[in-house]
Amino acid sequence: MQQLILESDFPKLREEIDNAINTRKELERLEKTKPSLPVELNMIIEEMVATDYTRSSQQDNHKRLVKYEKEKNKHLENIYRFQQYIGNYKQEKEKYLTNIQETLNTEISGIQKLREKARQQKEIEEILTEEIKEYQAK
């Protein structure tokens, strides 16, 4: 089973490795100073040391993986909510822009009507001015 080891776990792992090395050295020292134990007993002791070390490490890694998975899911949920927010925002923006365009179109047609009326009124004024000049000339 492949285990995930984070950089922040290096000091703890280093400490566990050092403890295992020290335990092994202590066992070797004890073997030299005391009468040798039967081979089977030595193997049992080594297996216990190795099992304790790997079991705690596996449990820690499992806890880290579970925590990482929860955090990842939380981030994915946040991303999903943010994407929904962006979608809603885009819809609101489109509605707003459509309303602005409709308003501009309405105002532009109103402005064009006012310009047309002003042009007609100017033509009327010019005609009246010419008629007044003609009348005064007679």
PDB file of C-alpha atoms in Angstrom:
ATOM      1  CA  MET A   1       0.000   0.000   0.000  1.00  0.00           C
ATOM      2  CA  GLN A   2       1.450   3.335  -1.031  1.00  0.00           C
ATOM      3  CA  GLN A   3       1.482   5.850   1.814  1.00  0.00           C
ATOM      4  CA  LEU A   4       1.138   9.618   1.563  1.00  0.00           C
ATOM      5  CA  ILE A   5       3.867  11.416   3.487  1.00  0.00           C
ATOM      6  CA  LEU A   6       3.624  15.161   3.852  1.00  0.00           C
ATOM      7  CA  GLU A   7       6.671  17.380   4.230  1.00  0.00           C
ATOM      8  CA  SER A   8       5.371  18.596   7.579  1.00  0.00           C
ATOM      9  CA  ASP A   9       5.542  14.996   8.840  1.00  0.00           C
ATOM     10  CA  PHE A  10       9.281  14.623   8.210  1.00  0.00           C
ATOM     11  CA  PRO A  11      10.356  15.606  11.757  1.00  0.00           C
ATOM     12  CA  LYS A  12       7.896  13.134  13.306  1.00  0.00           C
ATOM     13  CA  LEU A  13       8.901  10.371  10.903  1.00  0.00           C
ATOM     14  CA  ARG A  14      12.559  11.133  11.557  1.00  0.00           C
ATOM     15  CA  GLU A  15      11.914  10.811  15.284  1.00  0.00           C
ATOM     16  CA  GLU A  16      10.128   7.483  14.779  1.00  0.00           C
ATOM     17  CA  ILE A  17      12.999   6.207  12.645  1.00  0.00           C
ATOM     18  CA  ASP A  18      15.524   7.334  15.262  1.00  0.00           C
ATOM     19  CA  ASN A  19      13.491   5.563  17.966  1.00  0.00           C
ATOM     20  CA  ALA A  20      13.415   2.370  15.902  1.00  0.00           C
ATOM     21  CA  ILE A  21      17.181   2.593  15.320  1.00  0.00           C
ATOM     22  CA  ASN A  22      17.794   3.199  19.020  1.00  0.00           C
ATOM     23  CA  THR A  23      15.551   0.260  19.910  1.00  0.00           C
ATOM     24  CA  ARG A  24      17.454  -1.952  17.482  1.00  0.00           C
ATOM     25  CA  LYS A  25      20.792  -0.792  18.929  1.00  0.00           C
ATOM     26  CA  GLU A  26      19.518  -1.449  22.437  1.00  0.00           C
ATOM     27  CA  LEU A  27      18.448  -4.951  21.403  1.00  0.00           C
ATOM     28  CA  GLU A  28      21.869  -5.577  19.866  1.00  0.00           C
ATOM     29  CA  ARG A  29      23.560  -4.307  23.035  1.00  0.00           C
ATOM     30  CA  LEU A  30      21.375  -6.546  25.177  1.00  0.00           C
ATOM     31  CA  GLU A  31      22.160  -9.520  22.957  1.00  0.00           C
ATOM     32  CA  LYS A  32      25.872  -8.959  23.502  1.00  0.00           C
ATOM     33  CA  THR A  33      25.662  -8.484  27.274  1.00  0.00           C
ATOM     34  CA  LYS A  34      23.158 -11.173  28.176  1.00  0.00           C
ATOM     35  CA  PRO A  35      23.098 -14.764  27.218  1.00  0.00           C
ATOM     36  CA  SER A  36      21.685 -15.086  23.762  1.00  0.00           C
ATOM     37  CA  LEU A  37      17.996 -15.666  23.439  1.00  0.00           C
ATOM     38  CA  PRO A  38      16.558 -18.352  21.253  1.00  0.00           C
ATOM     39  CA  VAL A  39      16.311 -17.348  17.604  1.00  0.00           C
ATOM     40  CA  GLU A  40      12.518 -17.599  17.657  1.00  0.00           C
ATOM     41  CA  LEU A  41      12.301 -15.180  20.588  1.00  0.00           C
ATOM     42  CA  ASN A  42      14.612 -12.714  18.835  1.00  0.00           C
ATOM     43  CA  MET A  43      12.431 -12.897  15.731  1.00  0.00           C
ATOM     44  CA  ILE A  44       9.295 -12.297  17.821  1.00  0.00           C
ATOM     45  CA  ILE A  45      10.882  -9.236  19.462  1.00  0.00           C
ATOM     46  CA  GLU A  46      11.998  -7.824  16.103  1.00  0.00           C
ATOM     47  CA  GLU A  47       8.561  -8.433  14.639  1.00  0.00           C
ATOM     48  CA  MET A  48       6.910  -6.668  17.589  1.00  0.00           C
ATOM     49  CA  VAL A  49       9.184  -3.641  17.215  1.00  0.00           C
ATOM     50  CA  ALA A  50       8.602  -3.480  13.461  1.00  0.00           C
ATOM     51  CA  THR A  51       4.850  -4.045  13.810  1.00  0.00           C
ATOM     52  CA  ASP A  52       4.455  -1.338  16.434  1.00  0.00           C
ATOM     53  CA  TYR A  53       6.402   1.099  14.297  1.00  0.00           C
ATOM     54  CA  THR A  54       4.536   0.397  11.058  1.00  0.00           C
ATOM     55  CA  ARG A  55       1.110   0.167  12.672  1.00  0.00           C
ATOM     56  CA  SER A  56       1.350   3.620  14.271  1.00  0.00           C
ATOM     57  CA  SER A  57       2.777   5.037  11.075  1.00  0.00           C
ATOM     58  CA  GLN A  58      -0.030   3.495   9.018  1.00  0.00           C
ATOM     59  CA  GLN A  59      -2.627   4.791  11.460  1.00  0.00           C
ATOM     60  CA  ASP A  60      -1.128   8.281  11.326  1.00  0.00           C
ATOM     61  CA  ASN A  61      -1.019   8.165   7.541  1.00  0.00           C
ATOM     62  CA  HIS A  62      -4.603   6.934   7.422  1.00  0.00           C
ATOM     63  CA  LYS A  63      -5.696   9.788   9.686  1.00  0.00           C
ATOM     64  CA  ARG A  64      -3.822  12.257   7.492  1.00  0.00           C
ATOM     65  CA  LEU A  65      -5.415  10.815   4.367  1.00  0.00           C
ATOM     66  CA  VAL A  66      -8.899  11.030   5.886  1.00  0.00           C
ATOM     67  CA  LYS A  67      -8.256  14.625   6.963  1.00  0.00           C
ATOM     68  CA  TYR A  68      -6.857  15.461   3.522  1.00  0.00           C
ATOM     69  CA  GLU A  69      -9.887  13.871   1.842  1.00  0.00           C
ATOM     70  CA  LYS A  70     -12.276  15.890   4.033  1.00  0.00           C
ATOM     71  CA  GLU A  71     -10.415  19.119   3.268  1.00  0.00           C
ATOM     72  CA  LYS A  72     -10.382  18.284  -0.443  1.00  0.00           C
ATOM     73  CA  ASN A  73     -14.137  17.645  -0.413  1.00  0.00           C
ATOM     74  CA  LYS A  74     -14.690  20.898   1.461  1.00  0.00           C
ATOM     75  CA  HIS A  75     -12.659  22.782  -1.143  1.00  0.00           C
ATOM     76  CA  LEU A  76     -14.566  21.077  -3.965  1.00  0.00           C
ATOM     77  CA  GLU A  77     -17.874  22.093  -2.361  1.00  0.00           C
ATOM     78  CA  ASN A  78     -16.616  25.674  -2.083  1.00  0.00           C
ATOM     79  CA  ILE A  79     -15.557  25.625  -5.732  1.00  0.00           C
ATOM     80  CA  TYR A  80     -18.980  24.267  -6.750  1.00  0.00           C
ATOM     81  CA  ARG A  81     -20.777  26.979  -4.748  1.00  0.00           C
ATOM     82  CA  PHE A  82     -18.520  29.623  -6.243  1.00  0.00           C
ATOM     83  CA  GLN A  83     -19.232  28.333  -9.763  1.00  0.00           C
ATOM     84  CA  GLN A  84     -22.964  28.559  -9.036  1.00  0.00           C
ATOM     85  CA  TYR A  85     -22.470  32.087  -7.735  1.00  0.00           C
ATOM     86  CA  ILE A  86     -20.580  33.012 -10.915  1.00  0.00           C
ATOM     87  CA  GLY A  87     -23.359  31.508 -13.062  1.00  0.00           C
ATOM     88  CA  ASN A  88     -26.020  33.464 -11.163  1.00  0.00           C
ATOM     89  CA  TYR A  89     -23.912  36.601 -11.432  1.00  0.00           C
ATOM     90  CA  LYS A  90     -23.564  36.150 -15.209  1.00  0.00           C
ATOM     91  CA  GLN A  91     -27.344  35.760 -15.553  1.00  0.00           C
ATOM     92  CA  GLU A  92     -27.937  38.927 -13.526  1.00  0.00           C
ATOM     93  CA  LYS A  93     -25.338  40.757 -15.610  1.00  0.00           C
ATOM     94  CA  GLU A  94     -27.047  39.658 -18.840  1.00  0.00           C
ATOM     95  CA  LYS A  95     -30.444  40.835 -17.548  1.00  0.00           C
ATOM     96  CA  TYR A  96     -28.924  44.154 -16.510  1.00  0.00           C
ATOM     97  CA  LEU A  97     -27.210  44.649 -19.878  1.00  0.00           C
ATOM     98  CA  THR A  98     -30.422  43.728 -21.721  1.00  0.00           C
ATOM     99  CA  ASN A  99     -32.366  46.290 -19.685  1.00  0.00           C
ATOM    100  CA  ILE A 100     -29.734  48.936 -20.432  1.00  0.00           C
ATOM    101  CA  GLN A 101     -29.867  48.118 -24.158  1.00  0.00           C
ATOM    102  CA  GLU A 102     -33.670  48.325 -24.191  1.00  0.00           C
ATOM    103  CA  THR A 103     -33.542  51.649 -22.351  1.00  0.00           C
ATOM    104  CA  LEU A 104     -30.948  53.005 -24.764  1.00  0.00           C
ATOM    105  CA  ASN A 105     -33.003  51.889 -27.757  1.00  0.00           C
ATOM    106  CA  THR A 106     -36.086  53.598 -26.307  1.00  0.00           C
ATOM    107  CA  GLU A 107     -34.171  56.780 -25.536  1.00  0.00           C
ATOM    108  CA  ILE A 108     -32.465  56.814 -28.934  1.00  0.00           C
ATOM    109  CA  SER A 109     -35.809  56.565 -30.726  1.00  0.00           C
ATOM    110  CA  GLY A 110     -37.148  59.342 -28.449  1.00  0.00           C
ATOM    111  CA  ILE A 111     -34.113  61.501 -29.210  1.00  0.00           C
ATOM    112  CA  GLN A 112     -34.585  60.878 -32.936  1.00  0.00           C
ATOM    113  CA  LYS A 113     -38.243  61.959 -32.666  1.00  0.00           C
ATOM    114  CA  LEU A 114     -37.213  65.127 -30.825  1.00  0.00           C
ATOM    115  CA  ARG A 115     -34.585  65.897 -33.460  1.00  0.00           C
ATOM    116  CA  GLU A 116     -37.162  65.367 -36.202  1.00  0.00           C
ATOM    117  CA  LYS A 117     -39.592  67.730 -34.448  1.00  0.00           C
ATOM    118  CA  ALA A 118     -36.819  70.308 -33.974  1.00  0.00           C
ATOM    119  CA  ARG A 119     -35.887  70.046 -37.667  1.00  0.00           C
ATOM    120  CA  GLN A 120     -39.528  70.445 -38.711  1.00  0.00           C
ATOM    121  CA  GLN A 121     -39.933  73.419 -36.398  1.00  0.00           C
ATOM    122  CA  LYS A 122     -36.776  75.003 -37.813  1.00  0.00           C
ATOM    123  CA  GLU A 123     -38.135  74.510 -41.347  1.00  0.00           C
ATOM    124  CA  ILE A 124     -41.422  76.115 -40.294  1.00  0.00           C
ATOM    125  CA  GLU A 125     -39.541  79.045 -38.746  1.00  0.00           C
ATOM    126  CA  GLU A 126     -37.482  79.473 -41.921  1.00  0.00           C
ATOM    127  CA  ILE A 127     -40.620  79.419 -44.081  1.00  0.00           C
ATOM    128  CA  LEU A 128     -42.321  81.927 -41.775  1.00  0.00           C
ATOM    129  CA  THR A 129     -39.237  84.148 -41.809  1.00  0.00           C
ATOM    130  CA  GLU A 130     -39.202  84.122 -45.623  1.00  0.00           C
ATOM    131  CA  GLU A 131     -42.936  84.873 -45.807  1.00  0.00           C
ATOM    132  CA  ILE A 132     -42.547  87.744 -43.335  1.00  0.00           C
ATOM    133  CA  LYS A 133     -39.664  89.148 -45.396  1.00  0.00           C
ATOM    134  CA  GLU A 134     -41.736  88.845 -48.594  1.00  0.00           C
ATOM    135  CA  TYR A 135     -44.738  90.477 -46.931  1.00  0.00           C
ATOM    136  CA  GLN A 136     -42.608  93.326 -45.609  1.00  0.00           C
ATOM    137  CA  ALA A 137     -41.028  93.770 -49.019  1.00  0.00           C
ATOM    138  CA  LYS A 138     -44.468  94.309 -50.644  1.00  0.00           C
TER     139      LYS A 138
END
